[in-house]
PDB file of C-alpha atoms in Angstrom:
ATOM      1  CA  UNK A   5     154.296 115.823  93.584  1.00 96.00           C
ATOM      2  CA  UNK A   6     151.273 116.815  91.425  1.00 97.00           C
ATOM      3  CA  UNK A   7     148.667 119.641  92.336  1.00 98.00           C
ATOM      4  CA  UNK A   8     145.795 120.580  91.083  1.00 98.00           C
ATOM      5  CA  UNK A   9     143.993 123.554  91.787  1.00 97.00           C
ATOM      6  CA  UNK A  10     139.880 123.414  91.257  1.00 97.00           C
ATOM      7  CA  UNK A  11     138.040 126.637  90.236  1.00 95.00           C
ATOM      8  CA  UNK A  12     134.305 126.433  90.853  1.00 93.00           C
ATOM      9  CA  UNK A  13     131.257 127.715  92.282  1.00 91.00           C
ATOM     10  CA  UNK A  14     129.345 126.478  95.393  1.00 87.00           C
ATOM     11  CA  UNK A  15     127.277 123.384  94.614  1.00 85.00           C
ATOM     12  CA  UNK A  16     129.115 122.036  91.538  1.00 89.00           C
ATOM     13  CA  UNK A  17     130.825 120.068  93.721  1.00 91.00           C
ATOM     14  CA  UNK A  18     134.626 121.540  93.429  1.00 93.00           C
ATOM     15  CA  UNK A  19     135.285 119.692  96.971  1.00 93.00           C
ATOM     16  CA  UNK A  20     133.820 116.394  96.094  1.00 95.00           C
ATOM     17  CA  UNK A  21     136.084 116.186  92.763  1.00 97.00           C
ATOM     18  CA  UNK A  22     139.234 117.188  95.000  1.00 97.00           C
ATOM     19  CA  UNK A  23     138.722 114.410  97.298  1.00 97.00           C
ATOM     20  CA  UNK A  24     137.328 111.680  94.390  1.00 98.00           C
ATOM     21  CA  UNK A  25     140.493 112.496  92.551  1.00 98.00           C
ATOM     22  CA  UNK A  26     142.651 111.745  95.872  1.00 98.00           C
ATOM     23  CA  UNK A  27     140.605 108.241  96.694  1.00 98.00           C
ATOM     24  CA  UNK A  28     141.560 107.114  93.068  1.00 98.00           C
ATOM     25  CA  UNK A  29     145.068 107.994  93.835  1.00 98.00           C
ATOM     26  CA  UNK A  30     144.803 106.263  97.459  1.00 97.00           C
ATOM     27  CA  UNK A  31     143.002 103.152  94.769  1.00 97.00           C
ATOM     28  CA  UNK A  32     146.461 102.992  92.763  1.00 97.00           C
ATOM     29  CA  UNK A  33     148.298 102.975  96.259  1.00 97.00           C
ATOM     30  CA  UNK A  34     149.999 106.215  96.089  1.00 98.00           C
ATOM     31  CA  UNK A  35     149.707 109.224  98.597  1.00 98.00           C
ATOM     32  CA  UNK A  36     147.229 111.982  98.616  1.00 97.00           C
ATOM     33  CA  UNK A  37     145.486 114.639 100.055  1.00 96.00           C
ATOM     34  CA  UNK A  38     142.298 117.030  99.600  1.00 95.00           C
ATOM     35  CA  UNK A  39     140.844 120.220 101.059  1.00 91.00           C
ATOM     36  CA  UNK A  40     138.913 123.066 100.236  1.00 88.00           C
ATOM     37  CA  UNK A  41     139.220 126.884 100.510  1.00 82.00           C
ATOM     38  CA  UNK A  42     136.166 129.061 101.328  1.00 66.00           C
ATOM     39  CA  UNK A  43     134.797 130.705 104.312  1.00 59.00           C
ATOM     40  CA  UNK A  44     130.750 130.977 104.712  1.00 55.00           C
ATOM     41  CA  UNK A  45     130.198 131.099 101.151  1.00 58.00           C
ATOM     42  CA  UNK A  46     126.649 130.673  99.665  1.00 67.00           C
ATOM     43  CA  UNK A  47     125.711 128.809  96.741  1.00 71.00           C
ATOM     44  CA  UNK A  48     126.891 130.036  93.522  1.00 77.00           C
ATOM     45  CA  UNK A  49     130.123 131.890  95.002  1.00 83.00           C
ATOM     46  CA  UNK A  50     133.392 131.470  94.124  1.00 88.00           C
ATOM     47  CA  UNK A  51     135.134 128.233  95.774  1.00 90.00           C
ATOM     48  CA  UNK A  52     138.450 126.682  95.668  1.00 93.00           C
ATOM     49  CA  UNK A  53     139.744 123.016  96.488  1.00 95.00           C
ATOM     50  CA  UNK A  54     143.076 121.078  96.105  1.00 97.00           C
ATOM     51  CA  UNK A  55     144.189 118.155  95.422  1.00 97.00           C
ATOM     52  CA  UNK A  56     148.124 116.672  96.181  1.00 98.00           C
ATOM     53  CA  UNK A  57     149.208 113.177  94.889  1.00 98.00           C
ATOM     54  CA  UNK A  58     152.675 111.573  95.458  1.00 98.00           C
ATOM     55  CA  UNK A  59     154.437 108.984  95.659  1.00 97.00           C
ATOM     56  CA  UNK A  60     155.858 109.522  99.279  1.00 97.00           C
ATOM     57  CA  UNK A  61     153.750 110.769 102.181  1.00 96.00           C
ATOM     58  CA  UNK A  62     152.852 114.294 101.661  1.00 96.00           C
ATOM     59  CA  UNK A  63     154.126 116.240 104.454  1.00 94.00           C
ATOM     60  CA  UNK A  64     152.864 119.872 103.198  1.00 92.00           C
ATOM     61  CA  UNK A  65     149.363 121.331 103.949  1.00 87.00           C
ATOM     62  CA  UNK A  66     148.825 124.919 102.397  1.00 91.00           C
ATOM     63  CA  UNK A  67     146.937 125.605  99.713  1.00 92.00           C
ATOM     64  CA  UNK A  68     148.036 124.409  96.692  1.00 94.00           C
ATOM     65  CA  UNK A  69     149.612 128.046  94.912  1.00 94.00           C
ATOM     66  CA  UNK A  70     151.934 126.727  91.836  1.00 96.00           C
ATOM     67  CA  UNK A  71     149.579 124.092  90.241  1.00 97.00           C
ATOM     68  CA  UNK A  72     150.627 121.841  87.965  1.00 96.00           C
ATOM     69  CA  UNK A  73     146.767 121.583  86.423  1.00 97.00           C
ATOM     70  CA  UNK A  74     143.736 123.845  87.153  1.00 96.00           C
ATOM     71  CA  UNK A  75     140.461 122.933  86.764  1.00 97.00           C
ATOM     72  CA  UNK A  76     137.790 125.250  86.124  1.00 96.00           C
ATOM     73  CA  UNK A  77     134.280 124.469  86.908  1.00 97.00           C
ATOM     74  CA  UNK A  78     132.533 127.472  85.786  1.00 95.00           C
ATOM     75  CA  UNK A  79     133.680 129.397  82.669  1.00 93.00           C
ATOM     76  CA  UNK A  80     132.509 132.817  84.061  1.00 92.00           C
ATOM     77  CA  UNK A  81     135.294 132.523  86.953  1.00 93.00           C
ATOM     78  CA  UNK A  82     137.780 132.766  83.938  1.00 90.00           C
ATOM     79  CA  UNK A  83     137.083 136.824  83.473  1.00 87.00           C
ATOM     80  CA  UNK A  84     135.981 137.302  87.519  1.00 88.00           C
ATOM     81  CA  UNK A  85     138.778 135.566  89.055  1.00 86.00           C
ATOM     82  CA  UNK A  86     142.685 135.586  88.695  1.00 89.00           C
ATOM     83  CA  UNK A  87     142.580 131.038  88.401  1.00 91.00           C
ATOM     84  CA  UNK A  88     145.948 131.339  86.439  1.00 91.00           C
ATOM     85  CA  UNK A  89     147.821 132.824  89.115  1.00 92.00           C
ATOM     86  CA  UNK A  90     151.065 130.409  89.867  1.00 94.00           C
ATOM     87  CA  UNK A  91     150.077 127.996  86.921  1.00 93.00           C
ATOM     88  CA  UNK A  92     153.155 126.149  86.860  1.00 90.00           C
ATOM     89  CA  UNK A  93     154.864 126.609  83.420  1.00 86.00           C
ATOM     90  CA  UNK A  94     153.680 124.265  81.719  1.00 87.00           C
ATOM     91  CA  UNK A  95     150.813 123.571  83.363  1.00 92.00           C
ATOM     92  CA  UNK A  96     147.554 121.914  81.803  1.00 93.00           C
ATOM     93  CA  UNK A  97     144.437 123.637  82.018  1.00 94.00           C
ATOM     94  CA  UNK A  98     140.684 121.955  81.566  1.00 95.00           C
ATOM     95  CA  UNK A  99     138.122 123.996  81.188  1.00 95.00           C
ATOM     96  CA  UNK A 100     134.076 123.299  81.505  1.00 97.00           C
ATOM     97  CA  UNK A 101     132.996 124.936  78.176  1.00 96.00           C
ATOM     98  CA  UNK A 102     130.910 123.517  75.282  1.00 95.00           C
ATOM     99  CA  UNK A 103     133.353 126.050  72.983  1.00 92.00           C
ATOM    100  CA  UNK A 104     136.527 125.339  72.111  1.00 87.00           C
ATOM    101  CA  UNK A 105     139.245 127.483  74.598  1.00 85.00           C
ATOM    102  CA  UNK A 106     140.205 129.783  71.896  1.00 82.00           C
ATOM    103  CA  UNK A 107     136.832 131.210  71.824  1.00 86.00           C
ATOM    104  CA  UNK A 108     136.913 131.774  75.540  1.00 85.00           C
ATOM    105  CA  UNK A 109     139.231 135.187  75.866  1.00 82.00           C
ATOM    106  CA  UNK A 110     141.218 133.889  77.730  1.00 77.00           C
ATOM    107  CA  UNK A 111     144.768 135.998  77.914  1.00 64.00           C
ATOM    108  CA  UNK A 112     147.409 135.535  75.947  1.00 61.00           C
ATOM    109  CA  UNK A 113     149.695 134.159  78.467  1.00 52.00           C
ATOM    110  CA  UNK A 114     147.802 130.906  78.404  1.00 59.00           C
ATOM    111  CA  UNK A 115     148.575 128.904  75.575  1.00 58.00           C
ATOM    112  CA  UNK A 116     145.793 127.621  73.710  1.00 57.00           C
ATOM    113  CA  UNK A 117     147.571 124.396  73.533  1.00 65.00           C
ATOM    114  CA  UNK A 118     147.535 124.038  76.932  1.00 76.00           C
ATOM    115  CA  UNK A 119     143.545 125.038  77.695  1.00 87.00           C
ATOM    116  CA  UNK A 120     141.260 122.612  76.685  1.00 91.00           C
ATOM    117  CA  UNK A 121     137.487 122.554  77.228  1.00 93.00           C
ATOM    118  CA  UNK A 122     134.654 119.572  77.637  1.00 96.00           C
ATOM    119  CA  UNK A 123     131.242 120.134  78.095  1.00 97.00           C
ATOM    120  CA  UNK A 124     130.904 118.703  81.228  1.00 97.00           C
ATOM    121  CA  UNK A 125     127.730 120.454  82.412  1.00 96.00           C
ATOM    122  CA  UNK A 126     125.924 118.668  78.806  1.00 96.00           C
ATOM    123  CA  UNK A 127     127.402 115.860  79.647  1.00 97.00           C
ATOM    124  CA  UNK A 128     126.245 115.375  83.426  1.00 95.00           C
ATOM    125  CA  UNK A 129     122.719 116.418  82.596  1.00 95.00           C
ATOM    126  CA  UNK A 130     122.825 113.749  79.832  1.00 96.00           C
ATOM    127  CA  UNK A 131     124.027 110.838  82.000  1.00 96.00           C
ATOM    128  CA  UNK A 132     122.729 111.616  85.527  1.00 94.00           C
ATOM    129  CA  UNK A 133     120.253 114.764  85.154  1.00 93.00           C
ATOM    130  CA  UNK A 134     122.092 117.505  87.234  1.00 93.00           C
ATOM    131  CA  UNK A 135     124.133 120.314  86.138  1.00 93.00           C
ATOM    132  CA  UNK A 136     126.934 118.980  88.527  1.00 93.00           C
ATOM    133  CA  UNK A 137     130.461 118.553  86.174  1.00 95.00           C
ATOM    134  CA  UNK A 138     132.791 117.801  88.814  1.00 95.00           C
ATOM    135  CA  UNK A 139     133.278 113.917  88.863  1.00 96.00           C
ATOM    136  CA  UNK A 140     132.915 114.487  84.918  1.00 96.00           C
ATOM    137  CA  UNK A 141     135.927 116.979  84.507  1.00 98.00           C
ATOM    138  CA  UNK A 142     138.157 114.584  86.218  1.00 98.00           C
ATOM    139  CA  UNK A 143     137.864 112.469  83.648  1.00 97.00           C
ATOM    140  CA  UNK A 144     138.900 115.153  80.973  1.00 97.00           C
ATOM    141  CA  UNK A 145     142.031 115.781  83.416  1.00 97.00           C
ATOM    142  CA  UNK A 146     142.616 112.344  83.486  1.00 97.00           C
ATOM    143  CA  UNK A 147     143.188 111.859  80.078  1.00 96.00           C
ATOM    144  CA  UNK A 148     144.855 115.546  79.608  1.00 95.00           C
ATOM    145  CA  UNK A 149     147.544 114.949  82.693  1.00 95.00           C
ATOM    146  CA  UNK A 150     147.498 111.393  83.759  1.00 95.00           C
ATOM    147  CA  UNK A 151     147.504 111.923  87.053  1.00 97.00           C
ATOM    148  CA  UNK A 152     144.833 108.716  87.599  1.00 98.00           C
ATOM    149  CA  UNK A 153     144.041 106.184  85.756  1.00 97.00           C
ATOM    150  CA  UNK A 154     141.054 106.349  84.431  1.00 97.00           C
ATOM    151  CA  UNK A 155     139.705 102.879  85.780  1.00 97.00           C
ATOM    152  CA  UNK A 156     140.984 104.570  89.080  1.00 98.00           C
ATOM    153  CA  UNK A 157     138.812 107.572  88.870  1.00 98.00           C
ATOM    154  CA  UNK A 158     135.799 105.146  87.654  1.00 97.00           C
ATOM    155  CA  UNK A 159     136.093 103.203  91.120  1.00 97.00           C
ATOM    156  CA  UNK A 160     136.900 106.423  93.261  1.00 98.00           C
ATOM    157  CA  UNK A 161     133.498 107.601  91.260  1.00 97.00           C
ATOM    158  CA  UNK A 162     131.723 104.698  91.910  1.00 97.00           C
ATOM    159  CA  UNK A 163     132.320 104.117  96.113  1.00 96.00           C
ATOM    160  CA  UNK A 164     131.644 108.494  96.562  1.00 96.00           C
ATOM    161  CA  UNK A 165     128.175 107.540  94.570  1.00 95.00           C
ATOM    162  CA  UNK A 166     126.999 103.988  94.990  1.00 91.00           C
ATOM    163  CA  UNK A 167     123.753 102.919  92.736  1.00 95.00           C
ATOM    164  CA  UNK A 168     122.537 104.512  89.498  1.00 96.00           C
ATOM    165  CA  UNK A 169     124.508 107.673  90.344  1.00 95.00           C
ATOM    166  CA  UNK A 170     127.978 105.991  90.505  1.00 95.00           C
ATOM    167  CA  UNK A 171     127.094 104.434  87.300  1.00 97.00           C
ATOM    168  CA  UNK A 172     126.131 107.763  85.740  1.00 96.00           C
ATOM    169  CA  UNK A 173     128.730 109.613  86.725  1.00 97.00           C
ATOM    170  CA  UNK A 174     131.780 106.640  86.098  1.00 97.00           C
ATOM    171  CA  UNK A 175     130.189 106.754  82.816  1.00 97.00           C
ATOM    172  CA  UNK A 176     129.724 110.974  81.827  1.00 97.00           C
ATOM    173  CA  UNK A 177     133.831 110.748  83.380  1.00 97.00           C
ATOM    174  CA  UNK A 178     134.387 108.175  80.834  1.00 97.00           C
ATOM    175  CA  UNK A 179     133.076 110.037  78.420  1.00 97.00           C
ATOM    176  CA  UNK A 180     134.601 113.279  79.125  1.00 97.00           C
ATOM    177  CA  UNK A 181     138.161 111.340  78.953  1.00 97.00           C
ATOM    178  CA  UNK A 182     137.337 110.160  75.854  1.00 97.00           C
ATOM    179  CA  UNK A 183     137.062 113.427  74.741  1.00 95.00           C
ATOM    180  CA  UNK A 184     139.908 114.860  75.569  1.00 94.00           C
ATOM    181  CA  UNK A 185     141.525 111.911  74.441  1.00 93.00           C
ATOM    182  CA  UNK A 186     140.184 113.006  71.077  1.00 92.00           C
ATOM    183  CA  UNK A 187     140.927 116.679  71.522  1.00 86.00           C
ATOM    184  CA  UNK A 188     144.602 115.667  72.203  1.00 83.00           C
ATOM    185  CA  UNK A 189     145.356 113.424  68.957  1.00 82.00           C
ATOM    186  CA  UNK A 190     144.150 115.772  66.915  1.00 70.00           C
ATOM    187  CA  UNK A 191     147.074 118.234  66.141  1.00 52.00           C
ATOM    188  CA  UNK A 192     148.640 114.929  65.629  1.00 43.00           C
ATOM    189  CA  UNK A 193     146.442 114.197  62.777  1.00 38.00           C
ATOM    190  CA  UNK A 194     146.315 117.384  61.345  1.00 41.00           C
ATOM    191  CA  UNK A 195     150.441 117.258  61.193  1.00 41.00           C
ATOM    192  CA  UNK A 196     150.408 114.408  59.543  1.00 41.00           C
ATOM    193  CA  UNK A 197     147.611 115.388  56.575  1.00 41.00           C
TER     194      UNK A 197
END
């Protein structure tokens, strides 16, 4: 089974990316599930949601506590709340950041090989004209994990947003997997130089 935790804030639409990235995992007929974690929370506070795909029906339903990927919404939560607690060893994290995750501070128990960052936020404003990352940071953890295929997340993308929106935001994910795609090949390069 792979879980992904998602760290955001209210409004950037951390429980719309859980349950895109299970309806492109339901799209390449495998099991899934998606929920959220917050109580009366406004706007801007601290929010969590998960996300479970499988091959075989999914029988648990807590919150997701050893993740096998984290994605973080908001770079600020990185210093205000604890999002690598029960990162599976191992475990890839994606981070919304126009820097690059060793300028973030992040602590030294996270690899920086494991961290990576895309600028979703520049991204979604560029496409769609809202600072809303979510549907564009699944793209980055498509390419970084492979939990979805990326034509899976683009038609998950496309039936949560029909119109110019779906578009948009297929495209900005496309992008952002492109990116990491990028980000990923090149220690490769560099090894090879």
């Amino acid at each position: 089974m792979f879980q992904v935790r998602i760290h955001g804030r209210g409004g950037q639409g951390a429980v719309t990316a859980a349950e895109i990235l299970s309806v492109a995992a339901f799209v390449e007929g495998r099991y899934a599930q998606a929920f959220p974690s917050f109580g009366s929370e406004r706007t801007g506070a601290p929010v969590m949601a998960f996300c479970r795909i499988d091959d075989r029906p999914i029988r648990v339903r807590e919150p997701v506590m050893r993740p096998d990927a984290l994605v973080v919404q908001d770079p600020t939560l990185l210093h205000q709340v604890n999002v690598f607690d029960g990162l599976h060893p191992g475990g890839a994290v994606l981070v919304n950041s126009p820097l690059p995750a060793a300028e973030l501070g992040l602590p030294e128990l996270v690899a920086a090989d494991r961290v990576l960052t895309v600028p979703a936020t520049a991204l979604a404003l560029r496409h769609f004209g809202r600072p809303v990352p979510n549907a564009v940071l699944l793209g980055g953890l498509a390419a970084l994990t492979g939990c979805v295929a990326v034509d899976s997340l683009v038609a998950a993308v496309r039936d949560r947003f029909p119109g110019r929106l779906g578009t948009a935001n297929a495209d900005a994910a496309r992008e952002a997997y492109e990116h990491v795609k990028h980000l990923r090949e090149e220690p490769v390069h560099a090894e090879t130089d």
